[in-house]
Coordinates of C-alpha atoms and ligand atoms in Angstrom, one line a residue:
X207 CA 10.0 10.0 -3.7
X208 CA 14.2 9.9 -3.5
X209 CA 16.0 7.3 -4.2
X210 CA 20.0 7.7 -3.2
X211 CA 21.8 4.7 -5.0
X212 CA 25.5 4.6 -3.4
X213 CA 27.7 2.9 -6.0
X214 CA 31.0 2.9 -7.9
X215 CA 28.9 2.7 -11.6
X216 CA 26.5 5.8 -11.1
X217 CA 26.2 6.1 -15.2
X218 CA 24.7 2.4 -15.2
X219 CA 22.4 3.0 -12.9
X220 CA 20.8 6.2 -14.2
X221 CA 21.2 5.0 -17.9
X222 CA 18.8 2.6 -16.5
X223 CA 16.7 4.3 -15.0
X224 CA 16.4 7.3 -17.0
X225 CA 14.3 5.8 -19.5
X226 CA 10.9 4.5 -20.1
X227 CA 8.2 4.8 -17.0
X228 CA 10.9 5.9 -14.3
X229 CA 12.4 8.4 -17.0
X230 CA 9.0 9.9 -17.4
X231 CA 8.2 10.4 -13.8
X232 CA 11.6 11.4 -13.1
X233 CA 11.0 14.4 -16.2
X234 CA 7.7 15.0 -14.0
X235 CA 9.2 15.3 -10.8
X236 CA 7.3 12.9 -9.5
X237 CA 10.6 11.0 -9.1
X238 CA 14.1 12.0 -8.2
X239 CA 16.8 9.4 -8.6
X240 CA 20.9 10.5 -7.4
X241 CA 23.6 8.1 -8.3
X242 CA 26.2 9.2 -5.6
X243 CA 29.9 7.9 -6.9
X244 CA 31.2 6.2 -4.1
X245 CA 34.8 6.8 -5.4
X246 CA 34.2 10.9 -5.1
X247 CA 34.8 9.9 -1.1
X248 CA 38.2 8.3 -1.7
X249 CA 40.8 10.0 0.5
X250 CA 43.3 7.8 -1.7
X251 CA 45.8 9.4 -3.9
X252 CA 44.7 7.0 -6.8
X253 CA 41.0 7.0 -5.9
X254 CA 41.1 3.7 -4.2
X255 CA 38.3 2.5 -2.7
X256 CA 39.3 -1.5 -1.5
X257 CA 42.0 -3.4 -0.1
X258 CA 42.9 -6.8 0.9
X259 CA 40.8 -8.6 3.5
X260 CA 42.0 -9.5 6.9
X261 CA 42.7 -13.2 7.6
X262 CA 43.5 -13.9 3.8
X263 CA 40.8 -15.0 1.2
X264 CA 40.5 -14.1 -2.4
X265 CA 39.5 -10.5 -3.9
X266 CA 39.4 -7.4 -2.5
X267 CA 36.7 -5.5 -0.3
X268 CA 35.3 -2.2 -0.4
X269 CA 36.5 0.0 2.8
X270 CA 34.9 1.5 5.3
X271 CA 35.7 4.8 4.9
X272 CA 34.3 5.7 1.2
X273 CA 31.3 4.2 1.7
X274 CA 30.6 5.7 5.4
X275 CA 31.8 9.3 3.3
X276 CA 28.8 9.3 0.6
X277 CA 26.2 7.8 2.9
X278 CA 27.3 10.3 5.4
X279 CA 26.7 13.3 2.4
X280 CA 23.7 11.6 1.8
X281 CA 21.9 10.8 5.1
X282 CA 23.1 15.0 6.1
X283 CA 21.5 16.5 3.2
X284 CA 18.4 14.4 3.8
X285 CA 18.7 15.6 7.2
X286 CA 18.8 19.1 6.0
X287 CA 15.7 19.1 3.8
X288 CA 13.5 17.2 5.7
X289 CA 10.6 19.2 6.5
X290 CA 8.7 16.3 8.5
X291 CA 9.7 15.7 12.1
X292 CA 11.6 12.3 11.2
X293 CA 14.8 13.8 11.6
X294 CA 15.2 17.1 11.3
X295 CA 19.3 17.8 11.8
X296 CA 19.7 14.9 12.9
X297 CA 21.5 12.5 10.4
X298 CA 22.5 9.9 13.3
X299 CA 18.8 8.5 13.1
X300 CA 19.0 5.9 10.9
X301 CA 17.5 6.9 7.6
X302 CA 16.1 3.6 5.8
X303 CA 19.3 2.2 3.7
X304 CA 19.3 -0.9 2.0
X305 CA 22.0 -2.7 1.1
X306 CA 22.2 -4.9 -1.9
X307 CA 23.6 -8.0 -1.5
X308 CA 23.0 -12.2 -2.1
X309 CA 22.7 -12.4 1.7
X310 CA 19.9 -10.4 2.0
X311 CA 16.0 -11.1 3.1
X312 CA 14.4 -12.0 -0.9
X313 CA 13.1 -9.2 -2.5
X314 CA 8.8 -9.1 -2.5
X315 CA 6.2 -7.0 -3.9
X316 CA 5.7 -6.6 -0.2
X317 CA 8.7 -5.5 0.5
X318 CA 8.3 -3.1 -2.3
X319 CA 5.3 -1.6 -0.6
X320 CA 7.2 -1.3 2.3
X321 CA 9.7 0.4 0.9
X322 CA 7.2 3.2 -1.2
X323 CA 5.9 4.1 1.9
X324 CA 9.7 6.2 2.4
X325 CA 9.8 10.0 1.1
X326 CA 13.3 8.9 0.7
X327 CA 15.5 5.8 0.5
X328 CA 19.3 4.9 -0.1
X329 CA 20.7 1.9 -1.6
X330 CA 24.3 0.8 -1.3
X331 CA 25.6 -1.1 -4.2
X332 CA 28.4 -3.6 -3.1
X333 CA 31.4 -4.3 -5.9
X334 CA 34.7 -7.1 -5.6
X335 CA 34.4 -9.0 -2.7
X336 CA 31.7 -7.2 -0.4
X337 CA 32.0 -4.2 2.2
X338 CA 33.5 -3.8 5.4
X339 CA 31.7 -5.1 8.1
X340 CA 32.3 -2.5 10.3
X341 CA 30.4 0.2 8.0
X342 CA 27.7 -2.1 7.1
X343 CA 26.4 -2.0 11.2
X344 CA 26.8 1.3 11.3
X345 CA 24.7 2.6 8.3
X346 CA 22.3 0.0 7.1
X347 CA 18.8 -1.0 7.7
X348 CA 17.5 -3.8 5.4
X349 CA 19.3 -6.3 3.6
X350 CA 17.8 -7.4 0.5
X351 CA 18.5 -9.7 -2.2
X352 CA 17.0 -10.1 -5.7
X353 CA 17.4 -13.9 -5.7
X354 CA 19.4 -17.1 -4.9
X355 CA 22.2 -15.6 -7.4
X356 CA 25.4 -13.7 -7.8
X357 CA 25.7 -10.8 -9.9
X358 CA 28.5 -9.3 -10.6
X359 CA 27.7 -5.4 -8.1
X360 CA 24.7 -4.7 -6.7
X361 CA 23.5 -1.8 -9.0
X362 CA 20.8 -4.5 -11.3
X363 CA 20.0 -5.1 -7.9
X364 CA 19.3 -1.7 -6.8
X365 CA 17.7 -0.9 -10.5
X366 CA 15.2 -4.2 -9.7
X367 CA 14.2 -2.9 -6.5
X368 CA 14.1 1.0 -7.6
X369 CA 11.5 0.2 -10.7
X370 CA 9.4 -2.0 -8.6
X371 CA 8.9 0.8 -5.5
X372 CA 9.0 3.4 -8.5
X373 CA 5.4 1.7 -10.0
X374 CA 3.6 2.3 -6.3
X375 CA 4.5 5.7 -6.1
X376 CA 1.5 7.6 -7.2
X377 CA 1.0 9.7 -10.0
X378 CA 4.1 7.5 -11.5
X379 CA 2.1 4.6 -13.9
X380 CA -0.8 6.9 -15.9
X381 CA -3.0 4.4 -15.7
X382 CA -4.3 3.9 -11.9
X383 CA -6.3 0.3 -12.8
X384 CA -2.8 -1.5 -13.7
X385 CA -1.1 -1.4 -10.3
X386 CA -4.1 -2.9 -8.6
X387 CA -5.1 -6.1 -11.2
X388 CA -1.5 -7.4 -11.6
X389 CA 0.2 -10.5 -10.7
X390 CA 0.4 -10.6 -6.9
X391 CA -2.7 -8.7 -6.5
X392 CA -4.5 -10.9 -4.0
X393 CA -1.6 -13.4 -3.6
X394 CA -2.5 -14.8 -7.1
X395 CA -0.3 -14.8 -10.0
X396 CA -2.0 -12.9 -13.2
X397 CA -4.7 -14.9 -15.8
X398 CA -3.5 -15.2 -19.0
X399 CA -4.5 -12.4 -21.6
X400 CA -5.2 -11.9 -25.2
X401 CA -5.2 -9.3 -27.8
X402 CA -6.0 -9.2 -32.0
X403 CA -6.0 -11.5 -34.4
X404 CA -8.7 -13.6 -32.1
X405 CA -7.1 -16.6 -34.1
X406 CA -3.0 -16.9 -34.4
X407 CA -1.0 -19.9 -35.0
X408 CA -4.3 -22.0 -35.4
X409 CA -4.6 -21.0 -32.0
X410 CA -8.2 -19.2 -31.0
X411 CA -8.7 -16.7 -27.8
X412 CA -10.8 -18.7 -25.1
X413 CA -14.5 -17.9 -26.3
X414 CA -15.9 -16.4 -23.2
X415 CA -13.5 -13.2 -23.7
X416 CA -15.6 -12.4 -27.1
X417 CA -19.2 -12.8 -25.3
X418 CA -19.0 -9.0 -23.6
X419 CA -20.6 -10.8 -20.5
X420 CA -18.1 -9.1 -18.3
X421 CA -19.4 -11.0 -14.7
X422 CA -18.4 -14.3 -16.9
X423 CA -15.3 -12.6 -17.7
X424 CA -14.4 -11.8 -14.5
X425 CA -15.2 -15.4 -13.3
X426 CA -12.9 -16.9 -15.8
X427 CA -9.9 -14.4 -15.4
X428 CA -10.4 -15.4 -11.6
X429 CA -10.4 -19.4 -12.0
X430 CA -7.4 -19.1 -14.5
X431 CA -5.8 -17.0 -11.8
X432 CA -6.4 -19.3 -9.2
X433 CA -5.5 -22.6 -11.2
X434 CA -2.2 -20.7 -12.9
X435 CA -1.1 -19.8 -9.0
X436 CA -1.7 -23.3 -8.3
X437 CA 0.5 -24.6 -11.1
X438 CA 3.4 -22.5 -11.2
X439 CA 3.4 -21.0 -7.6
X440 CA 2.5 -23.8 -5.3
X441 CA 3.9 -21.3 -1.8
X442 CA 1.7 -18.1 -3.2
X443 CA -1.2 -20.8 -3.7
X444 CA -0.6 -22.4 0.0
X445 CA -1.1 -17.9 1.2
X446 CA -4.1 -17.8 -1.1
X447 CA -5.8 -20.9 0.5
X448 CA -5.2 -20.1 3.7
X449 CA -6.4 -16.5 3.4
X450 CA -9.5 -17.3 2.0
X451 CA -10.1 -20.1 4.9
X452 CA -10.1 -16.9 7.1
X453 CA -12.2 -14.7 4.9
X454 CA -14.8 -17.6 5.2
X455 CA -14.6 -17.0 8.9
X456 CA -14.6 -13.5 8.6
X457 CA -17.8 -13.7 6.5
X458 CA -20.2 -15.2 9.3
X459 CA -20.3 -11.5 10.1
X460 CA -19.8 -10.4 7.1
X461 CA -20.7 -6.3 7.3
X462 CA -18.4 -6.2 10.9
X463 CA -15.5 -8.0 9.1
X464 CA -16.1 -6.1 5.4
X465 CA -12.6 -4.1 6.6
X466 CA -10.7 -7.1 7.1
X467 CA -11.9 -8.7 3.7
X468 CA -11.0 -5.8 1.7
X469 CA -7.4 -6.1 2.9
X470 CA -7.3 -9.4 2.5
X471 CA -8.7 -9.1 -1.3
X472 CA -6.1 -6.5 -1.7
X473 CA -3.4 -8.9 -1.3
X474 CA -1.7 -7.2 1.5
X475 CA -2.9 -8.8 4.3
X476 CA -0.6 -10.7 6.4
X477 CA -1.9 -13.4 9.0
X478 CA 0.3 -12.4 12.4
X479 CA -2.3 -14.8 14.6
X480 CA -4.7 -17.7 13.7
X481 CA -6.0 -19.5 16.1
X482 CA -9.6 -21.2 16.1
X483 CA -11.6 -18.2 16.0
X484 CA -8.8 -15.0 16.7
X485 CA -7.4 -13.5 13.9
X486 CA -5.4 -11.0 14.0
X487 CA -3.6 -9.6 10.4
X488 CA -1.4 -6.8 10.0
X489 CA -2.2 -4.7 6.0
X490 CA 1.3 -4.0 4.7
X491 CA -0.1 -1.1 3.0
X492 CA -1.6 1.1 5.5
X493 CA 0.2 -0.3 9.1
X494 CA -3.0 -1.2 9.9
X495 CA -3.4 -3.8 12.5
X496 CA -6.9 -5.9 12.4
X497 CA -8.3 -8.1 15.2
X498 CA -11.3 -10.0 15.5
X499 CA -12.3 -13.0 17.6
X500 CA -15.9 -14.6 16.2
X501 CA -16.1 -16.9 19.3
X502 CA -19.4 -15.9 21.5
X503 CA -18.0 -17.2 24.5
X504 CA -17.0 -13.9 26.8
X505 CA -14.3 -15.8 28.6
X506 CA -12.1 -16.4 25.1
X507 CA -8.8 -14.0 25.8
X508 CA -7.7 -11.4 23.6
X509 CA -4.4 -12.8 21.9
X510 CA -3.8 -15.9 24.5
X511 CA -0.4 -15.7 26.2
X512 CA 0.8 -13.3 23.3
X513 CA 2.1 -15.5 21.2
X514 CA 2.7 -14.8 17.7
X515 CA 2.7 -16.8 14.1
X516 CA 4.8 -14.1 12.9
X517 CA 7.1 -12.8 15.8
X518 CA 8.7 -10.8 13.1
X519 CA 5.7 -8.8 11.6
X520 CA 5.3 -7.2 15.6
X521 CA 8.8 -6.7 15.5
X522 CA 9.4 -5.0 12.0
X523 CA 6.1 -2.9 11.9
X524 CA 5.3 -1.8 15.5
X525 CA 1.2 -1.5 16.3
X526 CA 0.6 1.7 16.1
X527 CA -2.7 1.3 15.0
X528 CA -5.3 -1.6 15.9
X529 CA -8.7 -2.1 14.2
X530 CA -10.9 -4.2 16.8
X531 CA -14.0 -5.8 16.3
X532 CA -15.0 -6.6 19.8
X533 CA -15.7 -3.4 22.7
X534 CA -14.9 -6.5 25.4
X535 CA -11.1 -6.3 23.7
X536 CA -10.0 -2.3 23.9
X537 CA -9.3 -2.4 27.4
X538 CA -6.5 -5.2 26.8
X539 CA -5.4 -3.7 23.9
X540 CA -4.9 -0.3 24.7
X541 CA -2.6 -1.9 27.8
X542 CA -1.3 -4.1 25.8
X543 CA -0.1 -2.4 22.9
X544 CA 0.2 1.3 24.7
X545 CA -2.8 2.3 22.4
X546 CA -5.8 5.0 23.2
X547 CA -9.6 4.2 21.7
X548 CA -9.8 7.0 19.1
X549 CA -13.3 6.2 18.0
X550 CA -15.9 3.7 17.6
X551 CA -18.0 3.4 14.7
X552 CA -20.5 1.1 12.5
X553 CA -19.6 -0.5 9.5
X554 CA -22.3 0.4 6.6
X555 CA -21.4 -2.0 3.9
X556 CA -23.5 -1.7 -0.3
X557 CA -24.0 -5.4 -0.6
X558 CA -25.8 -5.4 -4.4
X559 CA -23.8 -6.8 -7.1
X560 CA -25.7 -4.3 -9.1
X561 CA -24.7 -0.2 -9.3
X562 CA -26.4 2.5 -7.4
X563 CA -28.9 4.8 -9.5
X564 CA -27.5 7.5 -11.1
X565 CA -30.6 9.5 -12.7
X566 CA -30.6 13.0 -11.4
X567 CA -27.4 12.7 -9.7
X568 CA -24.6 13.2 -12.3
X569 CA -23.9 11.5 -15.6
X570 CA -21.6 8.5 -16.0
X571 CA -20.3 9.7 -19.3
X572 CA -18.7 12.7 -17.6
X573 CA -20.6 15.5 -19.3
X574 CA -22.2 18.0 -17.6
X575 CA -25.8 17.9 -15.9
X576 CA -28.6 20.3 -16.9
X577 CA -27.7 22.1 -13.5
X578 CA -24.3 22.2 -14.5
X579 CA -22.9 19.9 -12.2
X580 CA -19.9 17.4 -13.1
X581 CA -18.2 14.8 -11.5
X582 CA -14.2 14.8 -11.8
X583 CA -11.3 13.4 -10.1
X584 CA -9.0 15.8 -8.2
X585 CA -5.5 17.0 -9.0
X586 CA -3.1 18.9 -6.5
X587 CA -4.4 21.9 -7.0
X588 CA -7.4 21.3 -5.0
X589 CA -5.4 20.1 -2.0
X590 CA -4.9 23.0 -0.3
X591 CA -9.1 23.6 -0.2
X592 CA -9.8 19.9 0.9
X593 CA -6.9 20.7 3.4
X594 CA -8.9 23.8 4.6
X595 CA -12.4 22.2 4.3
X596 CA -12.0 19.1 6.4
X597 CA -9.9 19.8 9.2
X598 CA -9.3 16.4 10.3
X599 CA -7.2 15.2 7.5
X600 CA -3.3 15.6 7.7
X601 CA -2.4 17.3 4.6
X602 CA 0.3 15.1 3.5
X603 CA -2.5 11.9 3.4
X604 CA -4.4 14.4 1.4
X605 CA -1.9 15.1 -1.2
X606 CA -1.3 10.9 -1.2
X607 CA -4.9 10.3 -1.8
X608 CA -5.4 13.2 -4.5
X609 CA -1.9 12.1 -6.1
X610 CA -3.1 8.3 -6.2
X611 CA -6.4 9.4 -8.0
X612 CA -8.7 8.4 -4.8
X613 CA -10.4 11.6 -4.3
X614 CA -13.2 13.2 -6.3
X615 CA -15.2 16.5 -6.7
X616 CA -18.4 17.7 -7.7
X617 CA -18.1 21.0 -9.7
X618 CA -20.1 23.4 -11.3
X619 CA -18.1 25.7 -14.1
X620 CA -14.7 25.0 -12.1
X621 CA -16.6 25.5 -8.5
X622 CA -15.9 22.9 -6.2
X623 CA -19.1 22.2 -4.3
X624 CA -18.0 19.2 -2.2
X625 CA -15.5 16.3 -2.0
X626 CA -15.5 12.6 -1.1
X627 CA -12.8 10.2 -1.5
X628 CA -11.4 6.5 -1.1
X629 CA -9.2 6.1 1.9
X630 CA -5.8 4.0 1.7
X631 CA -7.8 1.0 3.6
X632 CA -10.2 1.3 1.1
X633 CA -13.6 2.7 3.1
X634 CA -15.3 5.2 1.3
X635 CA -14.9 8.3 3.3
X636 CA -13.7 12.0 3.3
X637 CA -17.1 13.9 2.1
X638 CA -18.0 17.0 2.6
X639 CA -20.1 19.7 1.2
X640 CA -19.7 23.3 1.6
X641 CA -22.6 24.7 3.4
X642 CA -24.3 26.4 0.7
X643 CA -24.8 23.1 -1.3
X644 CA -26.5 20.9 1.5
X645 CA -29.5 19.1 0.3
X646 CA -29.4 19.5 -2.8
X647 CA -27.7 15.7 -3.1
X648 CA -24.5 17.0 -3.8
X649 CA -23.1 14.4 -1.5
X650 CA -25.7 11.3 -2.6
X651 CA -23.9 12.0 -6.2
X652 CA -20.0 12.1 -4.6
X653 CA -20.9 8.4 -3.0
X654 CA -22.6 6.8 -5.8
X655 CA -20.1 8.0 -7.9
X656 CA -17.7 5.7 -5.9
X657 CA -19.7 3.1 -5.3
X658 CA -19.9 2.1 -8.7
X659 CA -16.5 3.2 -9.4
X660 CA -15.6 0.3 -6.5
X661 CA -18.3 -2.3 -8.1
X662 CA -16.5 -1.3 -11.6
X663 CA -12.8 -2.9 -10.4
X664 CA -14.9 -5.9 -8.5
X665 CA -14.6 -4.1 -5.1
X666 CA -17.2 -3.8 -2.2
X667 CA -17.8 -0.5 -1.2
X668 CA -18.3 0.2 2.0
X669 CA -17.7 3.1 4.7
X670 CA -17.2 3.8 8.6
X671 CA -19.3 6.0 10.3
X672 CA -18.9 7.6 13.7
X673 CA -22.2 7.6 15.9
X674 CA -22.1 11.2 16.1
X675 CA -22.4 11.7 12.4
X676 CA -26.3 11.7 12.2
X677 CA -26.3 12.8 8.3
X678 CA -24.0 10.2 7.1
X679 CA -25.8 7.1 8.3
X680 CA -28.6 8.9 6.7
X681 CA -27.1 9.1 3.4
X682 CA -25.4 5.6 3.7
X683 CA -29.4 3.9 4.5
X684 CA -30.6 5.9 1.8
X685 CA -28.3 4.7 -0.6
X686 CA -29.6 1.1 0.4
X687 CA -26.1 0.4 2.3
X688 CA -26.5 -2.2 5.4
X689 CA -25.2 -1.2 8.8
X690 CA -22.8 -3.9 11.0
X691 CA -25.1 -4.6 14.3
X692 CA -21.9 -3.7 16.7
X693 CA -19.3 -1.7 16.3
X694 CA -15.4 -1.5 15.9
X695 CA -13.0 0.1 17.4
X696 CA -9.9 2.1 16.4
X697 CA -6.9 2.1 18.5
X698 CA -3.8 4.7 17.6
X699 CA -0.5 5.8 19.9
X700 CA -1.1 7.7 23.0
X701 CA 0.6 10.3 21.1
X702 CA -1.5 10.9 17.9
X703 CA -4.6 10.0 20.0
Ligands
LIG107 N1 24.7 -8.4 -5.4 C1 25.2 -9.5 -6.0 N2 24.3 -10.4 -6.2 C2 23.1 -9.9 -5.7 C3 21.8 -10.4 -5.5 N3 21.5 -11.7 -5.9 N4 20.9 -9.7 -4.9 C4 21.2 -8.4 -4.5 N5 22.4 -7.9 -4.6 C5 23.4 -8.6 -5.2

């Protein structure tokens, strides 16, 4: 990802940023972070870059021109290199820049996974008195702020915002586990943690954490989450409750709705419409748009008179795709939303607490099987084969999911013999198995693998499968996965369809 940071203190920013986690996956490449000096642009003999304001008021404000000058450099060379269709040229199209400023919409963790989903982003950082007006309509796209403050620029700003979107790009934190069980993970805050000596200050670590009875564990982390929320965060809390008033809706069909749960327990769900039994929630990670309506009776509209909770979740993230849960829906929907049906499939959904048998499949602890066969996650090099292997797939989502550690082979000395992976919605899907290592449960070993993987970080796995896809449903039964009785129903742009 590239961040452009506009500013008149390009040294603080980078000596920010240039160490620690963003350093690293700057030195990796994984990261590329410009500080473009705004005062490079001056057309002033003396490098000025503000003046007095018109109609009188204290300090001075940055001008127009400067600042239009670097964004302009900016926005053309992004123009220049883009190789996706956004904007190829073009630098007139607005590319996403955010300007920094105490006026702005509060900076979330939301808004930070709104933000990683960019290839590339600019941030203006104001100085004195503000910016031109004039400049500010013409160039940005979000105003944010990092709370009810005033700093003295905007460049902590930009470094807040820059190391929060820098953590969900992946490949950038090692360790895969820490992005998902953090504070905010599932709109509650984090449980309190412990390490050695088990006794400080006279103070001993809560008993259960010793026992090694990891479901207990789990429990407790999960009530001390809930009652810390609760405490400190009464407006998270008020989210949580509601949510999980809707997942206990959502689980009176519990293998239709498993998509909309997972979302929901991923702490990105946003409710757009709630109303008696239609809900309709928009997943700020994916764009994803899910709609059910658990009311039996036929006449019950879709979306009554169109009226929104959220006006501005429609308005900010257009649907351009739409999950439904009901056939009697997809004809109002695709009007509605100027959507085409892409496919229909069943929900198959492991509902044991306990993990899928591994014996004869592959071994847990990684080494090889007396066949030879292995188990490992896949790195970029093997994108261009899944690329060539399952046509389907846009390459750029494979090189997310391989880059974020969702995808995984099964190898014999090096040979990849088949694939399967974790989509961003978090289904279980991708498999395949080249032809000459069909039943010899080469793709049984690929989903069990993830199955447990998902039952290891308190997830339920499940899958989609399209009614065409005979072998799958096979596999999924076999594996003692339940199917959803109907089916839903994914909606996409008349343009991707
Ligand atoms: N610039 C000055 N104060 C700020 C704030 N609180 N948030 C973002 N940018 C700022």
């Amino acid at each position: 990802m590239n961040f452009h940071i506009l500013s008149l203190f390009p040294e603080m920013v980078l000596g920010g940023l240039a160490t620690s986690i963003t350093g690293r996956a700057m030195k990796q490449g994984k990261l590329n972070i410009e500080a473009v000096d705004i005062r490079d642009f001056s057309k002033d003999r003396n490098k000025r870059v503000d003046d007095y304001t018109y109609g009188g008021g204290a300090g001075m404000l940055m001008q127009a021109q400067p600042v239009y000058d670097a964004w302009e450099s900016v926005a053309k060379k992004i123009a220049q290199n883009s190789v996706t269709k956004t904007f190829p040229g073009d630098c007139s199209k607005k590319v996403r820049t955010i300007y920094v400023t105490p006026q702005g919409t509060p900076f979330s963790q939301a808004m930070a996974e709104d933000f990683a989903k960019e290839e590339e982003l600019v941030i203006l950082c104001g100085h004195y008195e503000g910016i031109d007006e004039r400049v500010l309509e013409e160039i940005v796209t979000d105003y944010v702020s990092i709370g009810d403050y005033v700093l003295t620029g905007g460049e902590l700003a930009a470094m807040v915002i820059v190391d929060a979107v820098s953590r969900l790009v992946p490949g950038v934190l090692h360790n895969e586990v820490s992005a998902e069980t953090e504070s905010f993970h599932g709109n509650l805050l984090e449980y309190p943690q412990y390490s050695r000596p088990s006794v400080w200050h006279e103070k001993e670590v809560p008993a259960i954490l010793l026992t090694g009875n990891q479901k207990e564990i789990d429990k407790w982390r999960r009530e001390q989450a809930v009652l810390r929320t609760r405490q400190r965060r009464p407006d998270l809390f008020r989210t949580y409750c509601r949510l999980e008033k809707i997942k206990e809706a959502l689980c009176t069909e519990k293998l239709l709705h498993t998509d909309m749960i997972a979302a929901i327990d991923r702490g990105s769900a946003k409710v757009v419409f709630w109303k008696k039994e239609e809900i309709l929630l928009y997943d700020l990670q994916t764009d994803i748009y899910y709609h059910t309506n658990l009311s039996q009776s036929s006449r019950q509209s879709f979306l009554q008179g169109f009226v929104m909770e959220e006006n501005d979740v429609l308005s900010k993230h257009p649907c351009n795709c739409l999950v439904l849960h009901q056939q009697k829906f997809v004809k109002r929907a695709e009007l509605l939303f100027e959507l085409k049906k892409t496919m229909s499939c069943n929900q198959v959904v492991y509902t044991r607490h306990e993990k899928a048998p591994v014996s004869g499949l592959y071994r847990p602890d990684g080494k090889c099987m007396p066949n030879g066969l292995v188990i490992k996650q896949l790195t970029k090099e093997h994108a261009k084969l899944v690329s060539e292997a399952y046509l389907t797939m846009d390459k750029e989502y494979v090189e997310e999911r391989i880059l974020s550690g969702a995808m995984i082979g099964a190898f014999v000395e090096e040979k990849m013999l088949g694939f399967c992976g974790n989509h961003n919605d978090g289904e279980i899907g991708m498999l395949y198995v080249y032809p000459d290592y069909r039943r010899q449960k080469v793709a049984k070993a690929l989903v069990t693998y993830l199955i447990n993987q998902k039952l290891d970080t308190g997830q339920v796995p499940f899958g989609q499968i399209v009614d065409t896809n005979e072998s799958s449903r096979k596999l999924a039964e076999g594996l003692g996965m339940y199917t959803s009785k109907t089916q839903l129903y994914w909606l996409e742009k008349k343009e991707n369809a």
